[in-house]
Short mmCIF file of N, CA, C and O in Angstrom, two decimals:
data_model
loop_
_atom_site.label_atom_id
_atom_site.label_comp_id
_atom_site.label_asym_id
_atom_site.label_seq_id
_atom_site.Cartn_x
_atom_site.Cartn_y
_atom_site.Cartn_z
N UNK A 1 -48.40 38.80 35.64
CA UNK A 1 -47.28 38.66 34.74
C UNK A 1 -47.81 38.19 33.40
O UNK A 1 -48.35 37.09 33.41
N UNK A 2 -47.75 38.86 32.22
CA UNK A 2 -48.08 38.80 31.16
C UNK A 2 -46.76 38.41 30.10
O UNK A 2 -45.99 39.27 29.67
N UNK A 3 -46.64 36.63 29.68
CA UNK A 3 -45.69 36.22 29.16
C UNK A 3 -46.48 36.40 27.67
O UNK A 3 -47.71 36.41 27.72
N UNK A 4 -46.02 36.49 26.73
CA UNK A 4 -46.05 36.11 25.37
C UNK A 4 -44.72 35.56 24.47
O UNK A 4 -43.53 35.90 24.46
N UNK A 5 -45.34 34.75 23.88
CA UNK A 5 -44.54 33.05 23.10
C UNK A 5 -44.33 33.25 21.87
O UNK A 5 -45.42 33.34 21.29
N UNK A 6 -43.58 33.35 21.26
CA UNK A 6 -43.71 33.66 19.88
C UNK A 6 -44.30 32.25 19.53
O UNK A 6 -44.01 31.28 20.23
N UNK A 7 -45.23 32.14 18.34
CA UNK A 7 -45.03 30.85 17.75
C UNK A 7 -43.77 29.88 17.30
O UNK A 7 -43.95 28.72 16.94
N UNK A 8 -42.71 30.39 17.35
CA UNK A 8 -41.41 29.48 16.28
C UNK A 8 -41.16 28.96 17.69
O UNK A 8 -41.12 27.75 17.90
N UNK A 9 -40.95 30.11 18.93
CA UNK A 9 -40.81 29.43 20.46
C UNK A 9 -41.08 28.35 20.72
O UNK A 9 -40.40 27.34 20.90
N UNK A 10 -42.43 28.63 20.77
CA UNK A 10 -43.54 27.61 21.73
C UNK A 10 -43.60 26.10 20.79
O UNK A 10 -44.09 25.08 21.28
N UNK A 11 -42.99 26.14 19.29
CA UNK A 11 -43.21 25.24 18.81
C UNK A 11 -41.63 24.81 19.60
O UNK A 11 -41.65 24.17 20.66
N UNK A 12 -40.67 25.12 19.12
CA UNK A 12 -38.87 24.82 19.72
C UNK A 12 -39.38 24.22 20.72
O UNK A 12 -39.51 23.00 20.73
N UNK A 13 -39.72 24.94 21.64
CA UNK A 13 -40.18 24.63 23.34
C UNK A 13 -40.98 22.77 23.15
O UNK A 13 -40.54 21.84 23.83
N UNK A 14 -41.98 22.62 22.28
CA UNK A 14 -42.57 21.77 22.46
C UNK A 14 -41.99 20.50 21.75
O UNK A 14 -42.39 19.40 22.13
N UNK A 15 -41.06 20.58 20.74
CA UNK A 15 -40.67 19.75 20.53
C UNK A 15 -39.42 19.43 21.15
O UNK A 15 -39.12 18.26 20.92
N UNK A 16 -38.43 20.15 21.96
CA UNK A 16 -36.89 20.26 22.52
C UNK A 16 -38.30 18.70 23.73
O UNK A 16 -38.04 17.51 23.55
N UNK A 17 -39.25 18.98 24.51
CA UNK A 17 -40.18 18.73 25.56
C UNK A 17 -39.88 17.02 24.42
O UNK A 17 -38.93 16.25 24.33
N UNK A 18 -41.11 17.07 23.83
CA UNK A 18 -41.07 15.56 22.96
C UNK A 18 -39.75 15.10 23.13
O UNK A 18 -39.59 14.33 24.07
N UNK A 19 -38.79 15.36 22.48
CA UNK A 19 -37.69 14.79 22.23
C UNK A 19 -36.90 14.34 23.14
O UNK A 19 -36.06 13.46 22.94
N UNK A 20 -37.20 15.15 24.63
CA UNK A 20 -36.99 14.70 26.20
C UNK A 20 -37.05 13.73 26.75
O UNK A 20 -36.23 13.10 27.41
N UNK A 21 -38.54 13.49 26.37
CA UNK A 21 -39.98 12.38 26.88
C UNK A 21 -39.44 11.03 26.15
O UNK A 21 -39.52 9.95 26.73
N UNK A 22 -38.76 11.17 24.57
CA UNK A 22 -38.60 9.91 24.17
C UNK A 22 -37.39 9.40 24.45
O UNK A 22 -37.12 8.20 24.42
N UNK A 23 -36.64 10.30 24.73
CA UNK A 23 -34.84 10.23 25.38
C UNK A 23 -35.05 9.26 26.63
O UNK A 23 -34.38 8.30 27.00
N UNK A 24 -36.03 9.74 27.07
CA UNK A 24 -35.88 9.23 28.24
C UNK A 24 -37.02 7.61 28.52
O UNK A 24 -36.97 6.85 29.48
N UNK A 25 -37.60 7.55 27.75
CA UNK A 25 -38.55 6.27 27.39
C UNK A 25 -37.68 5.33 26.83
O UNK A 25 -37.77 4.17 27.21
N UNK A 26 -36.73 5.69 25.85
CA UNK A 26 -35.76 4.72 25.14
C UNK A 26 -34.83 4.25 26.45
O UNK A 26 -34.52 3.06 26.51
N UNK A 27 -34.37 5.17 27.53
CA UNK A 27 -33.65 4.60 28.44
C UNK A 27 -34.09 3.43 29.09
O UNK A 27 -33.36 2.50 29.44
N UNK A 28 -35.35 3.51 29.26
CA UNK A 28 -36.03 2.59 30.25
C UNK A 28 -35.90 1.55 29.49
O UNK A 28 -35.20 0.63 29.91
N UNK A 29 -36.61 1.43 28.05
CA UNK A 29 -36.80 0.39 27.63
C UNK A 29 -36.08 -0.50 27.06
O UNK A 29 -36.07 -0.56 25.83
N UNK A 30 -35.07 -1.67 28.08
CA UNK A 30 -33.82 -2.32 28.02
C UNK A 30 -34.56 -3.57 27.54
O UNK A 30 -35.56 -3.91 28.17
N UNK A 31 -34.12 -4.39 26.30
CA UNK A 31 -34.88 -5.47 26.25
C UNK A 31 -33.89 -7.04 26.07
O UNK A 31 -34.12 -8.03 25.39
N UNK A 32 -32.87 -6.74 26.91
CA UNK A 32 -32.13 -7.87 27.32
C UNK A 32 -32.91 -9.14 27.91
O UNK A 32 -33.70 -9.17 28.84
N UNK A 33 -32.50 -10.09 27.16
CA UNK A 33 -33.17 -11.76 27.59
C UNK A 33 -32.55 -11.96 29.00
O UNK A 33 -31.39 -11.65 29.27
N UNK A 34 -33.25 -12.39 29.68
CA UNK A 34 -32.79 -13.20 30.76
C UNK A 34 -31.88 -14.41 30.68
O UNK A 34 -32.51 -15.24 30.01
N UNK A 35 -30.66 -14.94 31.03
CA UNK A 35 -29.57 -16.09 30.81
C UNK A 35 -30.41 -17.01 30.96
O UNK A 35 -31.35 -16.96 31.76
N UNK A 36 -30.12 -18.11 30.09
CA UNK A 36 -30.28 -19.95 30.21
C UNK A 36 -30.49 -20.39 30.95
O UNK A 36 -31.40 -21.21 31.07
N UNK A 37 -29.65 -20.00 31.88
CA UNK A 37 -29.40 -20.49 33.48
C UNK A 37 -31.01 -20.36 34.14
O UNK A 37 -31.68 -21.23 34.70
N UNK A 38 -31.22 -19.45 33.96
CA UNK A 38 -32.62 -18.41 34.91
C UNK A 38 -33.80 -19.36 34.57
O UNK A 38 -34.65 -19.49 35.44
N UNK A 39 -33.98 -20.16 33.18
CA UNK A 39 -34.75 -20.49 33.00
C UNK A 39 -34.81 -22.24 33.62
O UNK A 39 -35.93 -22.73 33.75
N UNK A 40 -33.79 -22.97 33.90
CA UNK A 40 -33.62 -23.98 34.55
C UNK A 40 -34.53 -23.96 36.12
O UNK A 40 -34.63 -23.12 37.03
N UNK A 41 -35.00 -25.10 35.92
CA UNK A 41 -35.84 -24.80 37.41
C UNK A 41 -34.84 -26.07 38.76
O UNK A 41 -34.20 -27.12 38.69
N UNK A 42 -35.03 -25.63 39.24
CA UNK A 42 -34.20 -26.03 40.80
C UNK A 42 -34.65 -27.34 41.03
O UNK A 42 -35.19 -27.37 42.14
N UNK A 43 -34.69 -28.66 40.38
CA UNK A 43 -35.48 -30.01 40.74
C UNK A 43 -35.16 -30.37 41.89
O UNK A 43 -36.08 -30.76 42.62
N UNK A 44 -33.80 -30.36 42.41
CA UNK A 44 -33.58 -31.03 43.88
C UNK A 44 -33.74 -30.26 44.78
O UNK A 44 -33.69 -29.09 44.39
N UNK A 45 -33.99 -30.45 46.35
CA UNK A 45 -33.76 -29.83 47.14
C UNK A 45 -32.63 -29.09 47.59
O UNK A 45 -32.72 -27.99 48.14
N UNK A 46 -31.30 -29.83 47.29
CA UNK A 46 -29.79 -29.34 47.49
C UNK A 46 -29.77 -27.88 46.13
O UNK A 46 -29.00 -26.93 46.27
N UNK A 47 -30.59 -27.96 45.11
CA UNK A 47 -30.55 -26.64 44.31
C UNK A 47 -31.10 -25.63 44.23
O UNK A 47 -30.76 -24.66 43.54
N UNK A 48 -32.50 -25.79 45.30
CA UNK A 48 -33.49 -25.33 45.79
C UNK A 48 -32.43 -24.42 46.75
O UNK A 48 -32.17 -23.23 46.59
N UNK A 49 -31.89 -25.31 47.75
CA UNK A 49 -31.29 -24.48 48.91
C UNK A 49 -30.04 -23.67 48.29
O UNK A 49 -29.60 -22.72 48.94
N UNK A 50 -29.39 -24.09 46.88
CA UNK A 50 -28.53 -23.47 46.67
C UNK A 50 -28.60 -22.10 46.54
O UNK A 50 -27.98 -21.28 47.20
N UNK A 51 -29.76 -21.81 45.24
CA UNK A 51 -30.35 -20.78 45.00
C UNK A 51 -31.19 -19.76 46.06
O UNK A 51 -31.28 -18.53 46.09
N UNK A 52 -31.64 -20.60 46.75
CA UNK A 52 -32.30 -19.26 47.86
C UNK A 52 -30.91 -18.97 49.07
O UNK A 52 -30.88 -18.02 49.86
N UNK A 53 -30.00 -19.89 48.96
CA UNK A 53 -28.23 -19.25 49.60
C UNK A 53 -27.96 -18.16 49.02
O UNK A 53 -27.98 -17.14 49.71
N UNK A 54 -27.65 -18.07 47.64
CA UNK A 54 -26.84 -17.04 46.78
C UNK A 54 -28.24 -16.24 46.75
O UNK A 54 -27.64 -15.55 47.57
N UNK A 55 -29.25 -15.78 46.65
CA UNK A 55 -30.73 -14.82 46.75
C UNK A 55 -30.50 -14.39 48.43
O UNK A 55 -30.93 -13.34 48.90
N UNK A 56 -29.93 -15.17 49.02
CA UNK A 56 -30.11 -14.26 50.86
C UNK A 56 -28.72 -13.90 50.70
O UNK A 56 -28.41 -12.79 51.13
N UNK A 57 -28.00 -14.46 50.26
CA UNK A 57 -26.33 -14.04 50.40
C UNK A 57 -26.18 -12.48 49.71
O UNK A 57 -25.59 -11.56 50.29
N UNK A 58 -26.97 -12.33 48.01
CA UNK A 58 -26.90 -11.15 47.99
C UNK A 58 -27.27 -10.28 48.27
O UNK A 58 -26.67 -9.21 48.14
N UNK A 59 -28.66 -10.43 48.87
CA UNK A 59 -29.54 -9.32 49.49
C UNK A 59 -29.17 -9.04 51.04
O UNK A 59 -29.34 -8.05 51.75
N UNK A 60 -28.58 -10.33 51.28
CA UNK A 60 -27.33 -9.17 52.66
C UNK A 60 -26.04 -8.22 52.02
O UNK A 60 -25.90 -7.01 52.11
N UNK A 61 -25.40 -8.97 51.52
CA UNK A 61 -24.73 -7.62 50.48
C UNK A 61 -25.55 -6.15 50.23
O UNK A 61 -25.21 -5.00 50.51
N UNK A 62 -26.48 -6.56 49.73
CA UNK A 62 -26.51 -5.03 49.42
C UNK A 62 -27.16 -4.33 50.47
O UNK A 62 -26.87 -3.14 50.63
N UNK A 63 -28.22 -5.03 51.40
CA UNK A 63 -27.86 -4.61 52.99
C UNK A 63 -26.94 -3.92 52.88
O UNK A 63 -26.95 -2.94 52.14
N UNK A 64 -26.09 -4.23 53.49
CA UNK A 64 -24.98 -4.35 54.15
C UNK A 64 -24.05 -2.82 53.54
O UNK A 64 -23.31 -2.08 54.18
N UNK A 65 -24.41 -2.78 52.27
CA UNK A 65 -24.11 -1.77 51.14
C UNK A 65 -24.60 -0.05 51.63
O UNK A 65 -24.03 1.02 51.85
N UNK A 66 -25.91 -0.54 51.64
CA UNK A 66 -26.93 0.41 51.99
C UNK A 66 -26.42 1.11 53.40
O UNK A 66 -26.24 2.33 53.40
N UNK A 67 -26.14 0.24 54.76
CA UNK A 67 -26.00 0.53 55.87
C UNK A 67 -24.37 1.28 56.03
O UNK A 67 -24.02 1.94 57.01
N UNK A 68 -23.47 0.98 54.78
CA UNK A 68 -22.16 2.46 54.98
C UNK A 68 -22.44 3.03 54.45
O UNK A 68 -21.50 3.43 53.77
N UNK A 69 -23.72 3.70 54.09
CA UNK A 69 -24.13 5.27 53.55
C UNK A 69 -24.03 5.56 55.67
O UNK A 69 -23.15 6.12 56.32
N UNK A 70 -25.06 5.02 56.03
CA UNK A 70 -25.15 5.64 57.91
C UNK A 70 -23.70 6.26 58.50
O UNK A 70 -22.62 6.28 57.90
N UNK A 71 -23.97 6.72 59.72
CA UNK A 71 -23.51 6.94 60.38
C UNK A 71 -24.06 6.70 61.89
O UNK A 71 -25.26 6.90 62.07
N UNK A 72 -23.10 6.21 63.18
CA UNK A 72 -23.34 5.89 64.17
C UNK A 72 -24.21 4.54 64.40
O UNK A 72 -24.19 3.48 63.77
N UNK A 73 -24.97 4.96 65.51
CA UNK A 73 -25.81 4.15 66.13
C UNK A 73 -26.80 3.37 65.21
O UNK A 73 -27.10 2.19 65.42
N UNK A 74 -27.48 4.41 63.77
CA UNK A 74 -28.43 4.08 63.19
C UNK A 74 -27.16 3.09 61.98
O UNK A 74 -27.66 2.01 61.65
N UNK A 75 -26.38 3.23 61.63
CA UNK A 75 -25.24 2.27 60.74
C UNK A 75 -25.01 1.31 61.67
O UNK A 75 -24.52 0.42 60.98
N UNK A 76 -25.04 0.75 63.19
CA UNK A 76 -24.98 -0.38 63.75
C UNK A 76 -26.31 -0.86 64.14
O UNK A 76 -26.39 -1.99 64.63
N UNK A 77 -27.52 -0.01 63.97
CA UNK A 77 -28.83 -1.00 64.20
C UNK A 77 -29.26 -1.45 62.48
O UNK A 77 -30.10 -2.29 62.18
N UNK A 78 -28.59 -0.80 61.71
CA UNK A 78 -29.08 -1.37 60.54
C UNK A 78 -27.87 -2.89 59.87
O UNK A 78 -28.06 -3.78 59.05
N UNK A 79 -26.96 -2.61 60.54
CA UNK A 79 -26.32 -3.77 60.42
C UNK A 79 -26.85 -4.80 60.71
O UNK A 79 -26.99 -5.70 59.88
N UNK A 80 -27.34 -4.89 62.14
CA UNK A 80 -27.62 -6.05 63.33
C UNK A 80 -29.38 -6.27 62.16
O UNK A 80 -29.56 -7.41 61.73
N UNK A 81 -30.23 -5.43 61.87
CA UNK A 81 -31.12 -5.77 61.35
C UNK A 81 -30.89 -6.46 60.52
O UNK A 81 -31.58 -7.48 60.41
N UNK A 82 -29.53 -6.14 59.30
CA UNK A 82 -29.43 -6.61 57.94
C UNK A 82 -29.16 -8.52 58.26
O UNK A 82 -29.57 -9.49 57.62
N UNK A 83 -28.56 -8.45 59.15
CA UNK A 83 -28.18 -9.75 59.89
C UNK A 83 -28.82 -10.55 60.56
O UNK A 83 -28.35 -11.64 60.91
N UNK A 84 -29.91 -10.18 60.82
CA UNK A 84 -31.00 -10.85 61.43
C UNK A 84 -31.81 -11.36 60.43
O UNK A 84 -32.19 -12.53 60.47
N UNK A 85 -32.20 -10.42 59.30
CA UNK A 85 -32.82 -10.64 58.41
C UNK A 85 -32.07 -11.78 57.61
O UNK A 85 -32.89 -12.65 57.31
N UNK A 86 -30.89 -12.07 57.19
CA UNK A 86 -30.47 -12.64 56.81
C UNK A 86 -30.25 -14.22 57.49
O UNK A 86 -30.45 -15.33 57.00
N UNK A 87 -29.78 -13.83 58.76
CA UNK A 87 -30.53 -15.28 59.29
C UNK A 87 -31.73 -15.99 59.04
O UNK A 87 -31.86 -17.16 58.68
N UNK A 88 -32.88 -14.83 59.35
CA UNK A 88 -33.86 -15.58 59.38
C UNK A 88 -34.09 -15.94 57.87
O UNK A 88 -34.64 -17.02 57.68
N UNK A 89 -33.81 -15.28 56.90
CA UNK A 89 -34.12 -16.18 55.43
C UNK A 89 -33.19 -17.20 55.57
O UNK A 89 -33.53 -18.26 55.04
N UNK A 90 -32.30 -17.20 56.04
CA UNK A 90 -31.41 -18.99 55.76
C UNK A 90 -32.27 -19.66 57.08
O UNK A 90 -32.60 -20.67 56.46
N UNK A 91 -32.63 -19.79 57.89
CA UNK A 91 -33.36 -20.31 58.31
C UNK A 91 -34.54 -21.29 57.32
O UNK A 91 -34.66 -22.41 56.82
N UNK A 92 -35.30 -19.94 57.46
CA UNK A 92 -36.66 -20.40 56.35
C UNK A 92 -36.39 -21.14 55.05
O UNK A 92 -37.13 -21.93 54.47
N UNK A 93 -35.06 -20.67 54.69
CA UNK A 93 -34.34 -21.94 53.18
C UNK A 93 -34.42 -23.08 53.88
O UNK A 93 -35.33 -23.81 53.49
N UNK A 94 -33.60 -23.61 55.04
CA UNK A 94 -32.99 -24.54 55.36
C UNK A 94 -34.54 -25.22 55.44
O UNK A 94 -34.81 -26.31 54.94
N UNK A 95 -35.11 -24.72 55.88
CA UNK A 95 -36.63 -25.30 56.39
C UNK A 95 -37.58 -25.85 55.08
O UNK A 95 -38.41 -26.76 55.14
N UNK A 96 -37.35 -25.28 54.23
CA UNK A 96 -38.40 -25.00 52.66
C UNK A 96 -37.20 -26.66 52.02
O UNK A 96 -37.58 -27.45 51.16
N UNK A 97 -36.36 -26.71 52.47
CA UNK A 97 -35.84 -27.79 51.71
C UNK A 97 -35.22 -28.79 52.25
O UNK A 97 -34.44 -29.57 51.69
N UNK A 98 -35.74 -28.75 53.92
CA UNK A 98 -35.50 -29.98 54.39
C UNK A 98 -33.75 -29.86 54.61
O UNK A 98 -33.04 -30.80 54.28
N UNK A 99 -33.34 -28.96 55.03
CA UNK A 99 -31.71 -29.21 55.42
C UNK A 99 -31.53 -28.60 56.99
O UNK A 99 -32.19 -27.65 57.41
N UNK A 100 -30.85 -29.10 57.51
CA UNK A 100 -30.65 -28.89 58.74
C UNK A 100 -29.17 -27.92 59.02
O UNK A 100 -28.83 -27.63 60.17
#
């Protein structure tokens, strides 16, 4: 197969390409600060455990999110996993900060 490009083409072609590449580089590059909050560090243990609560609390959420895309058997072993998993990080909190 023998293609030929005109030049005015292949230039269109290469810059429509550039103009793609930076469309899509500008998306990525979000340069929002992180909140006030984020930068506070956890001194007590009771804030320690707070924060790794709400960090396991949401990452069972979105578990939990993930597992009603399933269907059946594999949407109730990914539940029981998401839940296990989630135990065992409140576990390991409760443990990392001394709460029972």
């Amino acid at each position: 197969m023998n293609i030929k490009l005109k030049p005015l083409w292949l230039s269109l072609f290469i810059a429509a390409n550039a103009f793609a590449l930076h469309t899509n580089a500008a998306e990525e590059n979000v340069e929002h600060k992180d909140p006030p909050r984020w930068g506070i560090e956890d001194r007590t243990p009771q804030a320690r455990f707070q924060s790794m609560k709400k960090e396991n609390t949401n990452a069972y959420a979105q578990a939990m999110s993930d597992c009603r895309a399933m269907r059946g058997h594999e949407a109730a072993d990914c539940r029981k996993e998401a839940r296990a998993n989630f135990e065992r990080d409140m576990q390991a909190a409760r443990e990392m900060t001394g709460r029972r």
